[in-house]
Amino acid sequence: IIMRKNEILQTIDSLFIDSCRAMFESLGCTTKLTTGIDPLELSGSPIACIDAGSEDIEILIALQLPLEVLALTYPAKEGLISIEERSLEDWISEIANQLIGRIKARLLEHDCAVNIGLPVTYFDIDINELLSDQKSLVHYYFDLDNQVCGCSISIELFNDALSFSIEANNDVNLQEGGELELF
């Protein structure tokens, strides 16, 4: 069964929220989707953007995570007292990479294959200015252990006849989240 355009967008949006929640929980955070957040609460927080796409679809995600959350979730070795800013920049890029990987896996369950780009990190920039050319941008806010984080997604469909199955194909051989190695 093939979905209509608005159904595809709603499904991907739902996959995004579920993937955000699962990723943050895998990092040991208590996670709650929240509303009524003033985006200015996140001003100054690092932003990581990454895209995935094909001839039929383009997805862009952006994560806006305060330094406290990055430090809290950083896979530190025992006894580490401080984390260099460069390491936190790498970490937010890795989190964005993990998130888009989860989304890619979930899209494959719906017979939608995408290629993943590389993450780009930004500091001291307004997310709305950064993503101003994204017409379908939607912002979600999560409370992670009493810290507000922003997760944004933009989806553009180039093919109204995109093959996208309604029911997830659970027969697709997907690997669980991989092991993280810091270098």
PDB file of C-alpha atoms in Angstrom:
ATOM      1  CA  ILE A   1       0.000   0.000   0.000  1.00  0.00           C
ATOM      2  CA  ILE A   2       1.399   3.388  -0.989  1.00  0.00           C
ATOM      3  CA  MET A   3       0.961   6.506   1.151  1.00  0.00           C
ATOM      4  CA  ARG A   4      -0.032   9.974   0.039  1.00  0.00           C
ATOM      5  CA  LYS A   5       2.394  12.870   0.422  1.00  0.00           C
ATOM      6  CA  ASN A   6       0.916  14.206   3.681  1.00  0.00           C
ATOM      7  CA  GLU A   7       0.881  10.678   5.159  1.00  0.00           C
ATOM      8  CA  ILE A   8       4.555  10.235   4.255  1.00  0.00           C
ATOM      9  CA  LEU A   9       5.445  13.543   5.895  1.00  0.00           C
ATOM     10  CA  GLN A  10       3.500  12.632   9.056  1.00  0.00           C
ATOM     11  CA  THR A  11       5.142   9.209   9.205  1.00  0.00           C
ATOM     12  CA  ILE A  12       8.660  10.609   8.814  1.00  0.00           C
ATOM     13  CA  ASP A  13       7.882  13.246  11.420  1.00  0.00           C
ATOM     14  CA  SER A  14       6.775  10.522  13.821  1.00  0.00           C
ATOM     15  CA  LEU A  15       9.884   8.444  13.031  1.00  0.00           C
ATOM     16  CA  PHE A  16      11.992  11.508  13.795  1.00  0.00           C
ATOM     17  CA  ILE A  17      10.419  12.049  17.219  1.00  0.00           C
ATOM     18  CA  ASP A  18      10.721   8.335  18.076  1.00  0.00           C
ATOM     19  CA  SER A  19      14.343   8.280  16.878  1.00  0.00           C
ATOM     20  CA  CYS A  20      15.214  11.365  18.950  1.00  0.00           C
ATOM     21  CA  ARG A  21      13.668   9.829  22.043  1.00  0.00           C
ATOM     22  CA  ALA A  22      15.402   6.462  21.527  1.00  0.00           C
ATOM     23  CA  MET A  23      18.773   8.080  20.845  1.00  0.00           C
ATOM     24  CA  PHE A  24      18.645  10.307  23.944  1.00  0.00           C
ATOM     25  CA  GLU A  25      17.539   7.356  26.088  1.00  0.00           C
ATOM     26  CA  SER A  26      20.442   5.299  24.700  1.00  0.00           C
ATOM     27  CA  LEU A  27      22.725   8.066  26.011  1.00  0.00           C
ATOM     28  CA  GLY A  28      21.301   7.558  29.507  1.00  0.00           C
ATOM     29  CA  CYS A  29      18.966  10.572  29.563  1.00  0.00           C
ATOM     30  CA  THR A  30      15.479  10.724  30.967  1.00  0.00           C
ATOM     31  CA  THR A  31      13.622  12.066  27.931  1.00  0.00           C
ATOM     32  CA  LYS A  32      10.355  13.935  27.613  1.00  0.00           C
ATOM     33  CA  LEU A  33       8.937  15.752  24.584  1.00  0.00           C
ATOM     34  CA  THR A  34       7.879  19.156  25.853  1.00  0.00           C
ATOM     35  CA  THR A  35       6.046  22.270  24.657  1.00  0.00           C
ATOM     36  CA  GLY A  36       5.908  25.912  25.635  1.00  0.00           C
ATOM     37  CA  ILE A  37       9.658  26.372  25.297  1.00  0.00           C
ATOM     38  CA  ASP A  38      11.119  29.772  24.516  1.00  0.00           C
ATOM     39  CA  PRO A  39      13.691  29.109  21.750  1.00  0.00           C
ATOM     40  CA  LEU A  40      15.858  31.836  23.289  1.00  0.00           C
ATOM     41  CA  GLU A  41      16.616  29.361  26.099  1.00  0.00           C
ATOM     42  CA  LEU A  42      18.866  27.607  23.596  1.00  0.00           C
ATOM     43  CA  SER A  43      20.611  30.669  22.207  1.00  0.00           C
ATOM     44  CA  GLY A  44      24.338  30.139  22.247  1.00  0.00           C
ATOM     45  CA  SER A  45      24.012  26.359  22.261  1.00  0.00           C
ATOM     46  CA  PRO A  46      26.003  24.470  19.615  1.00  0.00           C
ATOM     47  CA  ILE A  47      24.054  23.252  16.580  1.00  0.00           C
ATOM     48  CA  ALA A  48      24.824  20.206  14.442  1.00  0.00           C
ATOM     49  CA  CYS A  49      23.128  19.750  11.066  1.00  0.00           C
ATOM     50  CA  ILE A  50      23.158  16.682   8.851  1.00  0.00           C
ATOM     51  CA  ASP A  51      21.144  15.655   5.826  1.00  0.00           C
ATOM     52  CA  ALA A  52      19.988  12.478   4.139  1.00  0.00           C
ATOM     53  CA  GLY A  53      18.381  12.120   0.779  1.00  0.00           C
ATOM     54  CA  SER A  54      17.750  10.470  -2.533  1.00  0.00           C
ATOM     55  CA  GLU A  55      16.263  11.485  -5.857  1.00  0.00           C
ATOM     56  CA  ASP A  56      12.830  11.408  -4.194  1.00  0.00           C
ATOM     57  CA  ILE A  57      13.376  12.995  -0.796  1.00  0.00           C
ATOM     58  CA  GLU A  58      15.647  15.341   1.153  1.00  0.00           C
ATOM     59  CA  ILE A  59      15.732  15.385   4.949  1.00  0.00           C
ATOM     60  CA  LEU A  60      17.697  17.845   7.043  1.00  0.00           C
ATOM     61  CA  ILE A  61      17.957  17.553  10.803  1.00  0.00           C
ATOM     62  CA  ALA A  62      19.453  19.990  13.271  1.00  0.00           C
ATOM     63  CA  LEU A  63      20.259  19.379  16.912  1.00  0.00           C
ATOM     64  CA  GLN A  64      20.672  22.269  19.314  1.00  0.00           C
ATOM     65  CA  LEU A  65      22.197  20.885  22.497  1.00  0.00           C
ATOM     66  CA  PRO A  66      23.454  22.930  25.449  1.00  0.00           C
ATOM     67  CA  LEU A  67      27.033  22.274  26.553  1.00  0.00           C
ATOM     68  CA  GLU A  68      25.661  20.793  29.807  1.00  0.00           C
ATOM     69  CA  VAL A  69      23.844  18.079  27.846  1.00  0.00           C
ATOM     70  CA  LEU A  70      26.898  17.369  25.710  1.00  0.00           C
ATOM     71  CA  ALA A  71      29.049  17.036  28.823  1.00  0.00           C
ATOM     72  CA  LEU A  72      26.393  14.904  30.560  1.00  0.00           C
ATOM     73  CA  THR A  73      26.134  12.456  27.638  1.00  0.00           C
ATOM     74  CA  TYR A  74      29.815  12.455  26.650  1.00  0.00           C
ATOM     75  CA  PRO A  75      31.161   8.895  26.702  1.00  0.00           C
ATOM     76  CA  ALA A  76      33.968   9.846  29.062  1.00  0.00           C
ATOM     77  CA  LYS A  77      36.570   7.569  30.446  1.00  0.00           C
ATOM     78  CA  GLU A  78      36.645   7.085  34.213  1.00  0.00           C
ATOM     79  CA  GLY A  79      38.280   9.949  36.083  1.00  0.00           C
ATOM     80  CA  LEU A  80      37.930  12.519  33.287  1.00  0.00           C
ATOM     81  CA  ILE A  81      37.599  15.920  34.945  1.00  0.00           C
ATOM     82  CA  SER A  82      37.104  18.287  32.020  1.00  0.00           C
ATOM     83  CA  ILE A  83      36.239  17.895  28.352  1.00  0.00           C
ATOM     84  CA  GLU A  84      37.854  20.031  25.680  1.00  0.00           C
ATOM     85  CA  GLU A  85      35.524  22.176  23.564  1.00  0.00           C
ATOM     86  CA  ARG A  86      36.839  20.436  20.417  1.00  0.00           C
ATOM     87  CA  SER A  87      35.764  17.079  21.861  1.00  0.00           C
ATOM     88  CA  LEU A  88      32.265  18.428  22.531  1.00  0.00           C
ATOM     89  CA  GLU A  89      32.110  19.705  18.929  1.00  0.00           C
ATOM     90  CA  ASP A  90      32.991  16.202  17.721  1.00  0.00           C
ATOM     91  CA  TRP A  91      30.437  14.741  20.136  1.00  0.00           C
ATOM     92  CA  ILE A  92      27.477  16.845  18.913  1.00  0.00           C
ATOM     93  CA  SER A  93      28.403  15.842  15.343  1.00  0.00           C
ATOM     94  CA  GLU A  94      28.483  12.199  16.412  1.00  0.00           C
ATOM     95  CA  ILE A  95      25.070  12.508  18.081  1.00  0.00           C
ATOM     96  CA  ALA A  96      23.637  14.036  14.875  1.00  0.00           C
ATOM     97  CA  ASN A  97      25.245  11.210  12.898  1.00  0.00           C
ATOM     98  CA  GLN A  98      23.709   8.597  15.204  1.00  0.00           C
ATOM     99  CA  LEU A  99      20.282  10.241  14.920  1.00  0.00           C
ATOM    100  CA  ILE A 100      20.283  10.369  11.118  1.00  0.00           C
ATOM    101  CA  GLY A 101      21.485   6.746  11.111  1.00  0.00           C
ATOM    102  CA  ARG A 102      18.484   5.751  13.221  1.00  0.00           C
ATOM    103  CA  ILE A 103      16.172   7.642  10.873  1.00  0.00           C
ATOM    104  CA  LYS A 104      17.766   5.987   7.830  1.00  0.00           C
ATOM    105  CA  ALA A 105      17.206   2.557   9.394  1.00  0.00           C
ATOM    106  CA  ARG A 106      13.570   3.378  10.154  1.00  0.00           C
ATOM    107  CA  LEU A 107      13.039   4.681   6.587  1.00  0.00           C
ATOM    108  CA  LEU A 108      14.438   1.425   5.197  1.00  0.00           C
ATOM    109  CA  GLU A 109      11.649  -0.373   7.064  1.00  0.00           C
ATOM    110  CA  HIS A 110       9.260   1.616   4.818  1.00  0.00           C
ATOM    111  CA  ASP A 111      11.207   0.774   1.634  1.00  0.00           C
ATOM    112  CA  CYS A 112      12.717   4.268   1.475  1.00  0.00           C
ATOM    113  CA  ALA A 113      16.498   4.317   1.008  1.00  0.00           C
ATOM    114  CA  VAL A 114      18.514   7.496   1.580  1.00  0.00           C
ATOM    115  CA  ASN A 115      22.187   8.429   1.564  1.00  0.00           C
ATOM    116  CA  ILE A 116      23.594  10.278   4.554  1.00  0.00           C
ATOM    117  CA  GLY A 117      25.687  13.434   4.361  1.00  0.00           C
ATOM    118  CA  LEU A 118      28.302  14.674   6.797  1.00  0.00           C
ATOM    119  CA  PRO A 119      27.486  16.618   9.958  1.00  0.00           C
ATOM    120  CA  VAL A 120      28.336  20.315  10.178  1.00  0.00           C
ATOM    121  CA  THR A 121      28.625  22.098  13.524  1.00  0.00           C
ATOM    122  CA  TYR A 122      27.784  25.744  14.199  1.00  0.00           C
ATOM    123  CA  PHE A 123      28.375  27.967  17.217  1.00  0.00           C
ATOM    124  CA  ASP A 124      26.831  31.290  18.215  1.00  0.00           C
ATOM    125  CA  ILE A 125      24.267  31.370  15.410  1.00  0.00           C
ATOM    126  CA  ASP A 126      20.477  31.602  15.505  1.00  0.00           C
ATOM    127  CA  ILE A 127      18.962  28.326  14.293  1.00  0.00           C
ATOM    128  CA  ASN A 128      16.170  30.137  12.447  1.00  0.00           C
ATOM    129  CA  GLU A 129      18.701  32.210  10.504  1.00  0.00           C
ATOM    130  CA  LEU A 130      20.807  29.131   9.827  1.00  0.00           C
ATOM    131  CA  LEU A 131      17.841  27.167   8.474  1.00  0.00           C
ATOM    132  CA  SER A 132      15.842  30.066   6.993  1.00  0.00           C
ATOM    133  CA  ASP A 133      15.716  28.460   3.531  1.00  0.00           C
ATOM    134  CA  GLN A 134      14.030  25.319   4.924  1.00  0.00           C
ATOM    135  CA  LYS A 135      10.322  25.802   4.169  1.00  0.00           C
ATOM    136  CA  SER A 136       9.040  22.748   6.024  1.00  0.00           C
ATOM    137  CA  LEU A 137      11.132  23.168   9.168  1.00  0.00           C
ATOM    138  CA  VAL A 138       9.538  21.868  12.384  1.00  0.00           C
ATOM    139  CA  HIS A 139      11.107  22.338  15.828  1.00  0.00           C
ATOM    140  CA  TYR A 140      10.651  19.916  18.715  1.00  0.00           C
ATOM    141  CA  TYR A 141      11.938  20.390  22.231  1.00  0.00           C
ATOM    142  CA  PHE A 142      12.952  17.659  24.616  1.00  0.00           C
ATOM    143  CA  ASP A 143      13.567  17.852  28.322  1.00  0.00           C
ATOM    144  CA  LEU A 144      16.684  15.771  28.960  1.00  0.00           C
ATOM    145  CA  ASP A 145      17.290  15.458  32.666  1.00  0.00           C
ATOM    146  CA  ASN A 146      15.897  18.982  33.208  1.00  0.00           C
ATOM    147  CA  GLN A 147      17.870  20.488  30.301  1.00  0.00           C
ATOM    148  CA  VAL A 148      16.047  21.779  27.209  1.00  0.00           C
ATOM    149  CA  CYS A 149      17.297  20.552  23.826  1.00  0.00           C
ATOM    150  CA  GLY A 150      16.071  21.412  20.361  1.00  0.00           C
ATOM    151  CA  CYS A 151      15.612  18.942  17.524  1.00  0.00           C
ATOM    152  CA  SER A 152      14.495  20.232  14.127  1.00  0.00           C
ATOM    153  CA  ILE A 153      13.600  18.488  10.896  1.00  0.00           C
ATOM    154  CA  SER A 154      12.888  19.636   7.380  1.00  0.00           C
ATOM    155  CA  ILE A 155      11.488  17.213   4.808  1.00  0.00           C
ATOM    156  CA  GLU A 156      11.192  17.908   1.097  1.00  0.00           C
ATOM    157  CA  LEU A 157       9.564  15.436  -1.281  1.00  0.00           C
ATOM    158  CA  PHE A 158      10.588  15.685  -4.926  1.00  0.00           C
ATOM    159  CA  ASN A 159       8.405  12.814  -6.102  1.00  0.00           C
ATOM    160  CA  ASP A 160       4.699  12.791  -5.222  1.00  0.00           C
ATOM    161  CA  ALA A 161       4.615   9.153  -6.301  1.00  0.00           C
ATOM    162  CA  LEU A 162       7.317   8.161  -3.816  1.00  0.00           C
ATOM    163  CA  SER A 163       7.144   4.486  -2.968  1.00  0.00           C
ATOM    164  CA  PHE A 164       6.712   4.425   0.785  1.00  0.00           C
ATOM    165  CA  SER A 165       5.006   1.478   2.431  1.00  0.00           C
ATOM    166  CA  ILE A 166       2.481   2.196   5.177  1.00  0.00           C
ATOM    167  CA  GLU A 167       3.469  -0.728   7.345  1.00  0.00           C
ATOM    168  CA  ALA A 168       7.040  -1.081   8.444  1.00  0.00           C
ATOM    169  CA  ASN A 169       8.788  -4.046   6.876  1.00  0.00           C
ATOM    170  CA  ASN A 170      10.277  -5.709   9.915  1.00  0.00           C
ATOM    171  CA  ASP A 171      12.016  -8.270   7.717  1.00  0.00           C
ATOM    172  CA  VAL A 172      14.599  -5.658   6.713  1.00  0.00           C
ATOM    173  CA  ASN A 173      17.909  -6.719   8.235  1.00  0.00           C
ATOM    174  CA  LEU A 174      18.913  -3.728  10.343  1.00  0.00           C
ATOM    175  CA  GLN A 175      21.762  -3.597  12.805  1.00  0.00           C
ATOM    176  CA  GLU A 176      21.106  -2.259  16.252  1.00  0.00           C
ATOM    177  CA  GLY A 177      22.973   0.891  17.232  1.00  0.00           C
ATOM    178  CA  GLY A 178      26.655   0.328  16.676  1.00  0.00           C
ATOM    179  CA  GLU A 179      29.377   0.539  19.230  1.00  0.00           C
ATOM    180  CA  LEU A 180      30.877   3.979  19.581  1.00  0.00           C
ATOM    181  CA  GLU A 181      34.631   4.310  19.410  1.00  0.00           C
ATOM    182  CA  LEU A 182      36.280   7.621  20.170  1.00  0.00           C
ATOM    183  CA  PHE A 183      39.624   8.235  18.594  1.00  0.00           C
TER     184      PHE A 183
END
